[in-house]
JSON list of C-alpha atoms in Angstrom, two decimals:
[
{"chain": "A", "resi": 964, "resn": "MET", "atom": "CA", "xyz": [211.21, -44.29, -124.22]},
{"chain": "A", "resi": 965, "resn": "VAL", "atom": "CA", "xyz": [214.44, -41.78, -122.25]},
{"chain": "A", "resi": 966, "resn": "ASP", "atom": "CA", "xyz": [215.76, -42.55, -118.77]},
{"chain": "A", "resi": 967, "resn": "ILE", "atom": "CA", "xyz": [216.67, -39.30, -117.44]},
{"chain": "A", "resi": 968, "resn": "HIS", "atom": "CA", "xyz": [218.09, -40.25, -114.09]},
{"chain": "A", "resi": 969, "resn": "THR", "atom": "CA", "xyz": [220.03, -43.66, -113.72]},
{"chain": "A", "resi": 970, "resn": "HIS", "atom": "CA", "xyz": [224.13, -43.89, -111.51]},
{"chain": "A", "resi": 971, "resn": "ILE", "atom": "CA", "xyz": [225.63, -46.22, -114.08]},
{"chain": "A", "resi": 972, "resn": "LEU", "atom": "CA", "xyz": [228.61, -44.40, -114.75]},
{"chain": "A", "resi": 973, "resn": "PRO", "atom": "CA", "xyz": [230.68, -46.11, -113.56]},
{"chain": "A", "resi": 974, "resn": "GLY", "atom": "CA", "xyz": [233.04, -46.02, -110.12]},
{"chain": "A", "resi": 975, "resn": "VAL", "atom": "CA", "xyz": [231.76, -42.76, -108.82]},
{"chain": "A", "resi": 976, "resn": "ASP", "atom": "CA", "xyz": [229.00, -43.30, -106.40]},
{"chain": "A", "resi": 977, "resn": "ASP", "atom": "CA", "xyz": [226.99, -46.09, -105.13]},
{"chain": "A", "resi": 978, "resn": "GLY", "atom": "CA", "xyz": [225.51, -46.47, -108.35]},
{"chain": "A", "resi": 979, "resn": "ALA", "atom": "CA", "xyz": [228.24, -49.47, -110.62]},
{"chain": "A", "resi": 980, "resn": "ALA", "atom": "CA", "xyz": [231.03, -50.47, -109.76]},
{"chain": "A", "resi": 981, "resn": "ASP", "atom": "CA", "xyz": [233.11, -51.28, -112.88]},
{"chain": "A", "resi": 982, "resn": "ILE", "atom": "CA", "xyz": [232.25, -50.53, -116.72]},
{"chain": "A", "resi": 983, "resn": "GLU", "atom": "CA", "xyz": [230.91, -54.25, -116.99]},
{"chain": "A", "resi": 984, "resn": "MET", "atom": "CA", "xyz": [228.08, -53.55, -114.27]},
{"chain": "A", "resi": 985, "resn": "ALA", "atom": "CA", "xyz": [227.57, -49.66, -116.00]},
{"chain": "A", "resi": 986, "resn": "LEU", "atom": "CA", "xyz": [227.31, -52.31, -119.33]},
{"chain": "A", "resi": 987, "resn": "ARG", "atom": "CA", "xyz": [225.04, -55.27, -117.65]},
{"chain": "A", "resi": 988, "resn": "LEU", "atom": "CA", "xyz": [222.34, -52.01, -116.81]},
{"chain": "A", "resi": 989, "resn": "ILE", "atom": "CA", "xyz": [222.37, -50.38, -120.41]},
{"chain": "A", "resi": 990, "resn": "ARG", "atom": "CA", "xyz": [222.01, -53.73, -121.65]},
{"chain": "A", "resi": 991, "resn": "HIS", "atom": "CA", "xyz": [219.41, -54.26, -119.13]},
{"chain": "A", "resi": 992, "resn": "ALA", "atom": "CA", "xyz": [217.86, -51.25, -120.32]},
{"chain": "A", "resi": 993, "resn": "ALA", "atom": "CA", "xyz": [218.11, -51.09, -124.13]},
{"chain": "A", "resi": 994, "resn": "ALA", "atom": "CA", "xyz": [216.36, -54.66, -123.74]},
{"chain": "A", "resi": 995, "resn": "GLY", "atom": "CA", "xyz": [213.24, -52.17, -122.31]},
{"chain": "A", "resi": 996, "resn": "GLY", "atom": "CA", "xyz": [213.07, -50.18, -125.17]},
{"chain": "A", "resi": 997, "resn": "THR", "atom": "CA", "xyz": [214.90, -47.46, -123.93]},
{"chain": "A", "resi": 998, "resn": "ARG", "atom": "CA", "xyz": [216.84, -45.47, -126.03]},
{"chain": "A", "resi": 999, "resn": "GLU", "atom": "CA", "xyz": [218.57, -42.41, -124.59]},
{"chain": "A", "resi": 1000, "resn": "ILE", "atom": "CA", "xyz": [219.94, -42.90, -121.30]},
{"chain": "A", "resi": 1001, "resn": "PHE", "atom": "CA", "xyz": [221.10, -39.41, -118.74]},
{"chain": "A", "resi": 1002, "resn": "LEU", "atom": "CA", "xyz": [224.23, -40.05, -116.30]},
{"chain": "A", "resi": 1003, "resn": "THR", "atom": "CA", "xyz": [223.39, -38.32, -113.15]},
{"chain": "A", "resi": 1004, "resn": "PRO", "atom": "CA", "xyz": [226.23, -39.55, -110.44]},
{"chain": "A", "resi": 1005, "resn": "HIS", "atom": "CA", "xyz": [225.42, -38.03, -106.98]},
{"chain": "A", "resi": 1006, "resn": "CYS", "atom": "CA", "xyz": [227.31, -34.49, -106.14]},
{"chain": "A", "resi": 1007, "resn": "ALA", "atom": "CA", "xyz": [226.92, -35.05, -102.52]},
{"chain": "A", "resi": 1008, "resn": "PRO", "atom": "CA", "xyz": [229.39, -34.08, -100.90]},
{"chain": "A", "resi": 1009, "resn": "SER", "atom": "CA", "xyz": [228.65, -35.47, -97.27]},
{"chain": "A", "resi": 1010, "resn": "TYR", "atom": "CA", "xyz": [227.51, -38.35, -98.53]},
{"chain": "A", "resi": 1011, "resn": "GLY", "atom": "CA", "xyz": [231.33, -38.15, -99.60]},
{"chain": "A", "resi": 1012, "resn": "PHE", "atom": "CA", "xyz": [230.42, -37.69, -103.67]},
{"chain": "A", "resi": 1013, "resn": "TYR", "atom": "CA", "xyz": [232.42, -34.68, -105.21]},
{"chain": "A", "resi": 1014, "resn": "ASN", "atom": "CA", "xyz": [231.07, -34.91, -108.74]},
{"chain": "A", "resi": 1015, "resn": "TYR", "atom": "CA", "xyz": [231.80, -31.62, -109.88]},
{"chain": "A", "resi": 1016, "resn": "ASP", "atom": "CA", "xyz": [231.99, -30.55, -113.69]},
{"chain": "A", "resi": 1017, "resn": "GLY", "atom": "CA", "xyz": [235.33, -31.37, -114.80]},
{"chain": "A", "resi": 1018, "resn": "GLU", "atom": "CA", "xyz": [237.99, -33.10, -116.67]},
{"chain": "A", "resi": 1019, "resn": "GLU", "atom": "CA", "xyz": [237.68, -37.17, -114.06]},
{"chain": "A", "resi": 1020, "resn": "LEU", "atom": "CA", "xyz": [234.15, -37.00, -114.65]},
{"chain": "A", "resi": 1021, "resn": "ALA", "atom": "CA", "xyz": [234.44, -36.24, -118.69]},
{"chain": "A", "resi": 1022, "resn": "GLY", "atom": "CA", "xyz": [236.80, -39.42, -119.82]},
{"chain": "A", "resi": 1023, "resn": "GLN", "atom": "CA", "xyz": [235.21, -41.90, -117.66]},
{"chain": "A", "resi": 1024, "resn": "PHE", "atom": "CA", "xyz": [231.84, -40.35, -119.32]},
{"chain": "A", "resi": 1025, "resn": "ASP", "atom": "CA", "xyz": [234.22, -40.22, -123.16]},
{"chain": "A", "resi": 1026, "resn": "ARG", "atom": "CA", "xyz": [235.46, -44.75, -121.77]},
{"chain": "A", "resi": 1027, "resn": "LEU", "atom": "CA", "xyz": [231.45, -45.48, -121.42]},
{"chain": "A", "resi": 1028, "resn": "CYS", "atom": "CA", "xyz": [230.77, -44.46, -124.52]},
{"chain": "A", "resi": 1029, "resn": "ARG", "atom": "CA", "xyz": [233.78, -45.85, -126.62]},
{"chain": "A", "resi": 1030, "resn": "ALA", "atom": "CA", "xyz": [232.48, -48.58, -124.57]},
{"chain": "A", "resi": 1031, "resn": "VAL", "atom": "CA", "xyz": [228.93, -48.97, -125.55]},
{"chain": "A", "resi": 1032, "resn": "TYR", "atom": "CA", "xyz": [228.94, -47.66, -128.87]},
{"chain": "A", "resi": 1033, "resn": "GLN", "atom": "CA", "xyz": [232.52, -48.66, -130.68]},
{"chain": "A", "resi": 1034, "resn": "LYS", "atom": "CA", "xyz": [232.96, -52.26, -128.76]},
{"chain": "A", "resi": 1035, "resn": "GLU", "atom": "CA", "xyz": [229.55, -53.25, -127.52]},
{"chain": "A", "resi": 1036, "resn": "GLN", "atom": "CA", "xyz": [227.29, -51.09, -130.18]},
{"chain": "A", "resi": 1037, "resn": "ILE", "atom": "CA", "xyz": [224.58, -50.77, -128.21]},
{"chain": "A", "resi": 1038, "resn": "PRO", "atom": "CA", "xyz": [221.63, -49.19, -129.72]},
{"chain": "A", "resi": 1039, "resn": "VAL", "atom": "CA", "xyz": [221.13, -46.26, -126.92]},
{"chain": "A", "resi": 1040, "resn": "ARG", "atom": "CA", "xyz": [221.99, -43.06, -126.35]},
{"chain": "A", "resi": 1041, "resn": "LEU", "atom": "CA", "xyz": [224.14, -41.16, -123.52]},
{"chain": "A", "resi": 1042, "resn": "HIS", "atom": "CA", "xyz": [224.10, -37.61, -122.30]},
{"chain": "A", "resi": 1043, "resn": "PRO", "atom": "CA", "xyz": [225.13, -36.25, -119.36]},
{"chain": "A", "resi": 1044, "resn": "GLY", "atom": "CA", "xyz": [224.06, -34.81, -116.50]},
{"chain": "A", "resi": 1045, "resn": "MET", "atom": "CA", "xyz": [224.69, -35.21, -112.61]},
{"chain": "A", "resi": 1046, "resn": "GLU", "atom": "CA", "xyz": [222.17, -35.74, -109.23]},
{"chain": "A", "resi": 1047, "resn": "VAL", "atom": "CA", "xyz": [222.70, -32.75, -106.95]},
{"chain": "A", "resi": 1048, "resn": "LEU", "atom": "CA", "xyz": [221.80, -32.36, -103.18]},
{"chain": "A", "resi": 1049, "resn": "TYR", "atom": "CA", "xyz": [220.89, -29.30, -101.88]},
{"chain": "A", "resi": 1050, "resn": "GLU", "atom": "CA", "xyz": [223.09, -29.51, -99.02]},
{"chain": "A", "resi": 1051, "resn": "GLY", "atom": "CA", "xyz": [221.58, -25.22, -98.23]},
{"chain": "A", "resi": 1052, "resn": "ARG", "atom": "CA", "xyz": [221.38, -22.10, -100.11]},
{"chain": "A", "resi": 1053, "resn": "GLU", "atom": "CA", "xyz": [224.94, -21.07, -99.50]},
{"chain": "A", "resi": 1054, "resn": "GLU", "atom": "CA", "xyz": [225.96, -24.60, -100.45]},
{"chain": "A", "resi": 1055, "resn": "LEU", "atom": "CA", "xyz": [224.61, -23.91, -103.27]},
{"chain": "A", "resi": 1056, "resn": "LEU", "atom": "CA", "xyz": [225.72, -20.92, -104.67]},
{"chain": "A", "resi": 1057, "resn": "ARG", "atom": "CA", "xyz": [229.38, -21.20, -103.98]},
{"chain": "A", "resi": 1058, "resn": "HIS", "atom": "CA", "xyz": [228.80, -24.26, -106.36]},
{"chain": "A", "resi": 1059, "resn": "GLN", "atom": "CA", "xyz": [226.63, -23.39, -109.09]},
{"chain": "A", "resi": 1060, "resn": "ASP", "atom": "CA", "xyz": [229.06, -22.92, -111.86]},
{"chain": "A", "resi": 1061, "resn": "GLU", "atom": "CA", "xyz": [230.73, -26.56, -111.48]},
{"chain": "A", "resi": 1062, "resn": "TYR", "atom": "CA", "xyz": [227.52, -28.07, -111.71]},
{"chain": "A", "resi": 1063, "resn": "TYR", "atom": "CA", "xyz": [226.45, -30.29, -115.02]},
{"chain": "A", "resi": 1064, "resn": "PRO", "atom": "CA", "xyz": [223.75, -29.67, -116.25]},
{"chain": "A", "resi": 1065, "resn": "LEU", "atom": "CA", "xyz": [220.75, -32.28, -117.94]},
{"chain": "A", "resi": 1066, "resn": "CYS", "atom": "CA", "xyz": [222.98, -32.91, -121.60]},
{"chain": "A", "resi": 1067, "resn": "GLY", "atom": "CA", "xyz": [224.68, -29.13, -121.03]},
{"chain": "A", "resi": 1068, "resn": "SER", "atom": "CA", "xyz": [220.29, -27.73, -120.70]},
{"chain": "A", "resi": 1069, "resn": "ARG", "atom": "CA", "xyz": [218.93, -25.34, -118.41]},
{"chain": "A", "resi": 1070, "resn": "TYR", "atom": "CA", "xyz": [217.53, -28.06, -116.87]},
{"chain": "A", "resi": 1071, "resn": "LEU", "atom": "CA", "xyz": [218.99, -29.35, -113.28]},
{"chain": "A", "resi": 1072, "resn": "LEU", "atom": "CA", "xyz": [218.19, -32.85, -111.75]},
{"chain": "A", "resi": 1073, "resn": "MET", "atom": "CA", "xyz": [218.51, -31.84, -107.86]},
{"chain": "A", "resi": 1074, "resn": "GLU", "atom": "CA", "xyz": [217.81, -33.99, -104.25]},
{"chain": "A", "resi": 1075, "resn": "TYR", "atom": "CA", "xyz": [217.19, -33.36, -101.56]},
{"chain": "A", "resi": 1076, "resn": "TYR", "atom": "CA", "xyz": [217.71, -35.56, -97.43]},
{"chain": "A", "resi": 1077, "resn": "PHE", "atom": "CA", "xyz": [214.75, -38.16, -96.97]},
{"chain": "A", "resi": 1078, "resn": "ASP", "atom": "CA", "xyz": [213.83, -35.86, -94.16]},
{"chain": "A", "resi": 1079, "resn": "VAL", "atom": "CA", "xyz": [214.28, -32.21, -96.10]},
{"chain": "A", "resi": 1080, "resn": "GLU", "atom": "CA", "xyz": [211.90, -29.30, -94.43]},
{"chain": "A", "resi": 1081, "resn": "GLY", "atom": "CA", "xyz": [208.76, -28.57, -96.32]},
{"chain": "A", "resi": 1082, "resn": "GLU", "atom": "CA", "xyz": [209.92, -24.48, -96.50]},
{"chain": "A", "resi": 1083, "resn": "GLN", "atom": "CA", "xyz": [214.12, -25.81, -97.24]},
{"chain": "A", "resi": 1084, "resn": "PHE", "atom": "CA", "xyz": [212.21, -27.54, -100.05]},
{"chain": "A", "resi": 1085, "resn": "LEU", "atom": "CA", "xyz": [211.04, -24.83, -101.55]},
{"chain": "A", "resi": 1086, "resn": "GLU", "atom": "CA", "xyz": [213.78, -23.26, -101.01]},
{"chain": "A", "resi": 1087, "resn": "GLY", "atom": "CA", "xyz": [215.74, -25.29, -103.06]},
{"chain": "A", "resi": 1088, "resn": "ILE", "atom": "CA", "xyz": [213.19, -24.69, -106.40]},
{"chain": "A", "resi": 1089, "resn": "ASP", "atom": "CA", "xyz": [213.97, -21.08, -105.19]},
{"chain": "A", "resi": 1090, "resn": "THR", "atom": "CA", "xyz": [218.05, -20.17, -105.05]},
{"chain": "A", "resi": 1091, "resn": "LEU", "atom": "CA", "xyz": [218.71, -23.10, -108.05]},
{"chain": "A", "resi": 1092, "resn": "GLN", "atom": "CA", "xyz": [216.35, -20.78, -110.52]},
{"chain": "A", "resi": 1093, "resn": "GLU", "atom": "CA", "xyz": [217.87, -18.11, -109.05]},
{"chain": "A", "resi": 1094, "resn": "CYS", "atom": "CA", "xyz": [221.47, -19.72, -110.70]},
{"chain": "A", "resi": 1095, "resn": "GLY", "atom": "CA", "xyz": [219.69, -20.00, -113.83]},
{"chain": "A", "resi": 1096, "resn": "TYR", "atom": "CA", "xyz": [218.12, -23.81, -113.48]},
{"chain": "A", "resi": 1097, "resn": "VAL", "atom": "CA", "xyz": [215.01, -24.94, -114.05]},
{"chain": "A", "resi": 1098, "resn": "PRO", "atom": "CA", "xyz": [214.95, -27.30, -111.53]},
{"chain": "A", "resi": 1099, "resn": "VAL", "atom": "CA", "xyz": [213.69, -31.44, -111.81]},
{"chain": "A", "resi": 1100, "resn": "ILE", "atom": "CA", "xyz": [213.46, -32.21, -108.95]},
{"chain": "A", "resi": 1101, "resn": "ALA", "atom": "CA", "xyz": [214.05, -35.81, -108.02]},
{"chain": "A", "resi": 1102, "resn": "HIS", "atom": "CA", "xyz": [211.77, -38.61, -106.21]},
{"chain": "A", "resi": 1103, "resn": "PRO", "atom": "CA", "xyz": [209.70, -36.14, -104.44]},
{"chain": "A", "resi": 1104, "resn": "GLU", "atom": "CA", "xyz": [207.09, -39.14, -103.82]},
{"chain": "A", "resi": 1105, "resn": "ARG", "atom": "CA", "xyz": [210.20, -40.13, -100.89]},
{"chain": "A", "resi": 1106, "resn": "TYR", "atom": "CA", "xyz": [210.76, -37.06, -99.12]},
{"chain": "A", "resi": 1107, "resn": "GLU", "atom": "CA", "xyz": [208.60, -37.17, -95.77]},
{"chain": "A", "resi": 1108, "resn": "CYS", "atom": "CA", "xyz": [207.51, -33.76, -95.95]},
{"chain": "A", "resi": 1109, "resn": "VAL", "atom": "CA", "xyz": [205.94, -34.15, -99.08]},
{"chain": "A", "resi": 1110, "resn": "TRP", "atom": "CA", "xyz": [204.21, -37.08, -97.61]},
{"chain": "A", "resi": 1111, "resn": "LYS", "atom": "CA", "xyz": [202.82, -35.12, -94.80]},
{"chain": "A", "resi": 1112, "resn": "TYR", "atom": "CA", "xyz": [201.80, -32.15, -97.30]},
{"chain": "A", "resi": 1113, "resn": "PRO", "atom": "CA", "xyz": [201.42, -33.42, -101.25]},
{"chain": "A", "resi": 1114, "resn": "GLU", "atom": "CA", "xyz": [200.43, -30.02, -101.35]},
{"chain": "A", "resi": 1115, "resn": "LEU", "atom": "CA", "xyz": [203.92, -29.19, -101.51]},
{"chain": "A", "resi": 1116, "resn": "LEU", "atom": "CA", "xyz": [204.27, -29.99, -105.24]},
{"chain": "A", "resi": 1117, "resn": "LYS", "atom": "CA", "xyz": [201.85, -27.92, -105.81]},
{"chain": "A", "resi": 1118, "resn": "GLU", "atom": "CA", "xyz": [203.47, -25.28, -104.73]},
{"chain": "A", "resi": 1119, "resn": "GLY", "atom": "CA", "xyz": [206.93, -25.57, -105.75]},
{"chain": "A", "resi": 1120, "resn": "ARG", "atom": "CA", "xyz": [205.01, -25.90, -109.74]},
{"chain": "A", "resi": 1121, "resn": "LYS", "atom": "CA", "xyz": [203.50, -22.88, -108.89]},
{"chain": "A", "resi": 1122, "resn": "LYS", "atom": "CA", "xyz": [207.78, -21.83, -108.62]},
{"chain": "A", "resi": 1123, "resn": "GLY", "atom": "CA", "xyz": [208.53, -23.25, -111.89]},
{"chain": "A", "resi": 1124, "resn": "ALA", "atom": "CA", "xyz": [210.23, -26.57, -110.29]},
{"chain": "A", "resi": 1125, "resn": "LEU", "atom": "CA", "xyz": [209.71, -30.28, -112.19]},
{"chain": "A", "resi": 1126, "resn": "PHE", "atom": "CA", "xyz": [209.18, -33.54, -111.12]},
{"chain": "A", "resi": 1127, "resn": "GLN", "atom": "CA", "xyz": [210.57, -36.91, -111.47]},
{"chain": "A", "resi": 1128, "resn": "MET", "atom": "CA", "xyz": [209.17, -39.91, -109.66]},
{"chain": "A", "resi": 1129, "resn": "ASN", "atom": "CA", "xyz": [211.13, -42.84, -109.24]},
{"chain": "A", "resi": 1130, "resn": "LYS", "atom": "CA", "xyz": [210.12, -45.59, -110.83]},
{"chain": "A", "resi": 1131, "resn": "GLY", "atom": "CA", "xyz": [210.09, -48.48, -108.30]},
{"chain": "A", "resi": 1132, "resn": "SER", "atom": "CA", "xyz": [207.69, -45.77, -106.06]},
{"chain": "A", "resi": 1133, "resn": "LEU", "atom": "CA", "xyz": [205.09, -47.48, -107.71]},
{"chain": "A", "resi": 1134, "resn": "SER", "atom": "CA", "xyz": [206.10, -51.30, -107.34]},
{"chain": "A", "resi": 1135, "resn": "GLY", "atom": "CA", "xyz": [206.22, -50.44, -103.66]},
{"chain": "A", "resi": 1136, "resn": "ARG", "atom": "CA", "xyz": [210.19, -51.13, -102.77]},
{"chain": "A", "resi": 1137, "resn": "HIS", "atom": "CA", "xyz": [210.49, -46.88, -101.93]},
{"chain": "A", "resi": 1138, "resn": "GLY", "atom": "CA", "xyz": [207.33, -48.33, -99.08]},
{"chain": "A", "resi": 1139, "resn": "GLY", "atom": "CA", "xyz": [204.05, -47.66, -98.95]},
{"chain": "A", "resi": 1140, "resn": "ASP", "atom": "CA", "xyz": [204.04, -43.74, -98.46]},
{"chain": "A", "resi": 1141, "resn": "ALA", "atom": "CA", "xyz": [206.42, -43.30, -100.96]},
{"chain": "A", "resi": 1142, "resn": "GLY", "atom": "CA", "xyz": [203.78, -45.28, -103.03]},
{"chain": "A", "resi": 1143, "resn": "LYS", "atom": "CA", "xyz": [200.58, -43.37, -101.86]},
{"chain": "A", "resi": 1144, "resn": "THR", "atom": "CA", "xyz": [202.70, -39.96, -102.99]},
{"chain": "A", "resi": 1145, "resn": "ALA", "atom": "CA", "xyz": [203.13, -41.25, -106.85]},
{"chain": "A", "resi": 1146, "resn": "GLU", "atom": "CA", "xyz": [199.75, -42.86, -107.65]},
{"chain": "A", "resi": 1147, "resn": "TRP", "atom": "CA", "xyz": [198.29, -39.20, -106.51]},
{"chain": "A", "resi": 1148, "resn": "MET", "atom": "CA", "xyz": [201.01, -36.69, -108.25]},
{"chain": "A", "resi": 1149, "resn": "LEU", "atom": "CA", "xyz": [199.59, -39.14, -111.52]},
{"chain": "A", "resi": 1150, "resn": "ASP", "atom": "CA", "xyz": [196.31, -38.58, -110.86]},
{"chain": "A", "resi": 1151, "resn": "GLU", "atom": "CA", "xyz": [197.17, -35.11, -110.02]},
{"chain": "A", "resi": 1152, "resn": "ASP", "atom": "CA", "xyz": [199.31, -34.33, -113.26]},
{"chain": "A", "resi": 1153, "resn": "LEU", "atom": "CA", "xyz": [202.62, -33.53, -111.37]},
{"chain": "A", "resi": 1154, "resn": "ALA", "atom": "CA", "xyz": [204.92, -36.42, -112.54]},
{"chain": "A", "resi": 1155, "resn": "ASP", "atom": "CA", "xyz": [207.12, -35.07, -115.52]},
{"chain": "A", "resi": 1156, "resn": "PHE", "atom": "CA", "xyz": [209.30, -37.85, -116.03]},
{"chain": "A", "resi": 1157, "resn": "ILE", "atom": "CA", "xyz": [209.38, -41.57, -114.17]},
{"chain": "A", "resi": 1158, "resn": "ALA", "atom": "CA", "xyz": [213.12, -42.57, -114.27]},
{"chain": "A", "resi": 1159, "resn": "SER", "atom": "CA", "xyz": [214.89, -45.76, -113.13]},
{"chain": "A", "resi": 1160, "resn": "ASP", "atom": "CA", "xyz": [217.76, -44.33, -110.73]},
{"chain": "A", "resi": 1161, "resn": "ALA", "atom": "CA", "xyz": [219.64, -47.68, -111.68]},
{"chain": "A", "resi": 1162, "resn": "HIS", "atom": "CA", "xyz": [221.93, -48.69, -109.23]},
{"chain": "A", "resi": 1163, "resn": "HIS", "atom": "CA", "xyz": [222.24, -52.76, -109.55]},
{"chain": "A", "resi": 1164, "resn": "PRO", "atom": "CA", "xyz": [221.09, -54.44, -111.68]},
{"chain": "A", "resi": 1165, "resn": "VAL", "atom": "CA", "xyz": [219.60, -57.10, -109.79]},
{"chain": "A", "resi": 1166, "resn": "HIS", "atom": "CA", "xyz": [218.82, -54.93, -106.88]},
{"chain": "A", "resi": 1167, "resn": "ARG", "atom": "CA", "xyz": [217.98, -51.82, -108.70]},
{"chain": "A", "resi": 1168, "resn": "ASP", "atom": "CA", "xyz": [217.59, -52.16, -112.36]},
{"chain": "A", "resi": 1169, "resn": "SER", "atom": "CA", "xyz": [217.58, -49.80, -115.39]},
{"chain": "A", "resi": 1170, "resn": "GLY", "atom": "CA", "xyz": [213.74, -50.68, -116.89]},
{"chain": "A", "resi": 1171, "resn": "LEU", "atom": "CA", "xyz": [211.70, -48.69, -117.50]},
{"chain": "A", "resi": 1172, "resn": "LYS", "atom": "CA", "xyz": [208.95, -51.11, -120.22]},
{"chain": "A", "resi": 1173, "resn": "TYR", "atom": "CA", "xyz": [206.99, -52.53, -116.63]},
{"chain": "A", "resi": 1174, "resn": "VAL", "atom": "CA", "xyz": [206.44, -49.30, -115.26]},
{"chain": "A", "resi": 1175, "resn": "ALA", "atom": "CA", "xyz": [205.41, -47.45, -118.89]},
{"chain": "A", "resi": 1176, "resn": "GLU", "atom": "CA", "xyz": [203.45, -49.95, -119.52]},
{"chain": "A", "resi": 1177, "resn": "TYR", "atom": "CA", "xyz": [201.83, -49.83, -115.74]},
{"chain": "A", "resi": 1178, "resn": "VAL", "atom": "CA", "xyz": [201.65, -45.77, -116.58]},
{"chain": "A", "resi": 1179, "resn": "ARG", "atom": "CA", "xyz": [199.82, -47.10, -120.58]},
{"chain": "A", "resi": 1180, "resn": "ARG", "atom": "CA", "xyz": [197.33, -48.91, -119.29]},
{"chain": "A", "resi": 1181, "resn": "TYR", "atom": "CA", "xyz": [195.77, -46.84, -116.07]},
{"chain": "A", "resi": 1182, "resn": "TYR", "atom": "CA", "xyz": [196.70, -43.64, -116.76]},
{"chain": "A", "resi": 1183, "resn": "GLY", "atom": "CA", "xyz": [196.27, -43.54, -121.13]},
{"chain": "A", "resi": 1184, "resn": "LYS", "atom": "CA", "xyz": [198.72, -43.05, -123.90]},
{"chain": "A", "resi": 1185, "resn": "GLU", "atom": "CA", "xyz": [199.07, -39.73, -123.83]},
{"chain": "A", "resi": 1186, "resn": "LYS", "atom": "CA", "xyz": [200.37, -39.22, -120.35]},
{"chain": "A", "resi": 1187, "resn": "MET", "atom": "CA", "xyz": [203.12, -41.85, -120.43]},
{"chain": "A", "resi": 1188, "resn": "TYR", "atom": "CA", "xyz": [203.95, -40.78, -123.76]},
{"chain": "A", "resi": 1189, "resn": "ARG", "atom": "CA", "xyz": [204.88, -37.21, -122.23]},
{"chain": "A", "resi": 1190, "resn": "ILE", "atom": "CA", "xyz": [206.55, -38.61, -119.40]},
{"chain": "A", "resi": 1191, "resn": "PHE", "atom": "CA", "xyz": [208.70, -41.39, -120.84]},
{"chain": "A", "resi": 1192, "resn": "ILE", "atom": "CA", "xyz": [209.34, -39.35, -124.47]},
{"chain": "A", "resi": 1193, "resn": "LYS", "atom": "CA", "xyz": [207.93, -35.86, -124.47]},
{"chain": "A", "resi": 1194, "resn": "ASN", "atom": "CA", "xyz": [209.62, -34.25, -121.94]},
{"chain": "A", "resi": 1195, "resn": "PRO", "atom": "CA", "xyz": [213.23, -35.57, -121.64]},
{"chain": "A", "resi": 1196, "resn": "GLU", "atom": "CA", "xyz": [213.09, -34.84, -124.76]},
{"chain": "A", "resi": 1197, "resn": "CYS", "atom": "CA", "xyz": [212.52, -31.75, -124.62]},
{"chain": "A", "resi": 1198, "resn": "ILE", "atom": "CA", "xyz": [215.94, -32.00, -122.53]},
{"chain": "A", "resi": 1199, "resn": "ILE", "atom": "CA", "xyz": [217.95, -32.98, -124.45]},
{"chain": "A", "resi": 1200, "resn": "ARG", "atom": "CA", "xyz": [216.55, -30.14, -127.28]},
{"chain": "A", "resi": 1201, "resn": "ASP", "atom": "CA", "xyz": [216.70, -27.58, -124.27]},
{"chain": "A", "resi": 1202, "resn": "LYS", "atom": "CA", "xyz": [213.17, -26.30, -124.69]},
{"chain": "A", "resi": 1203, "resn": "LEU", "atom": "CA", "xyz": [210.61, -25.20, -122.81]},
{"chain": "A", "resi": 1204, "resn": "ILE", "atom": "CA", "xyz": [208.21, -27.61, -121.23]},
{"chain": "A", "resi": 1205, "resn": "ARG", "atom": "CA", "xyz": [204.85, -26.46, -120.27]},
{"chain": "A", "resi": 1206, "resn": "THR", "atom": "CA", "xyz": [203.16, -27.93, -117.10]},
{"chain": "A", "resi": 1207, "resn": "GLU", "atom": "CA", "xyz": [199.36, -26.46, -117.47]}
]
């Protein structure tokens, strides 16, 4: 399996505090069958996370890779990326060349404030495409506007957006509204990825094994394969993901 959304890169946001915690999260993921992990620190100045693409972030990524591959020899592959907070059209256009897309591909992971309005939700998709990226929207099932009007995701799909669901939404971690929306997304074939959004070994862990089994059992092997393997591998290879 491939996890496209984690906060495992140590010491850069509200995720893993240090390399020891990062290694715990990676070991846990690997034990559950995850073989490739995207490290996607927050790029969210309004939250105090100024993680634009640069030498400092790249150096931290390289240090963790050395620890995983050479010292610990954990059987996973790490990929760089970031989770960009949509803070408005002007802000996105101003910094568009400072973002790092998933694995250096055409795909950029973007989140919103949880109380984002529907109009701004769609505006973000349009703006990201204007910058030349394919939008991968992080945990849309957690946004209030999507709870109230889930058809908003179908409008976003028509605009070319892809959607990444959090595994915790299916287990009830993010509340009943998020859980109902997550189930609806699976029913409507609007979940292109399911990721851990891992932050902590106990409170928000990195395992995907049980949620993958849940999807396989209730939605079929083909959907499980597409969500956890096929679509993420398209990002790694920078290939077009078809949603029709």
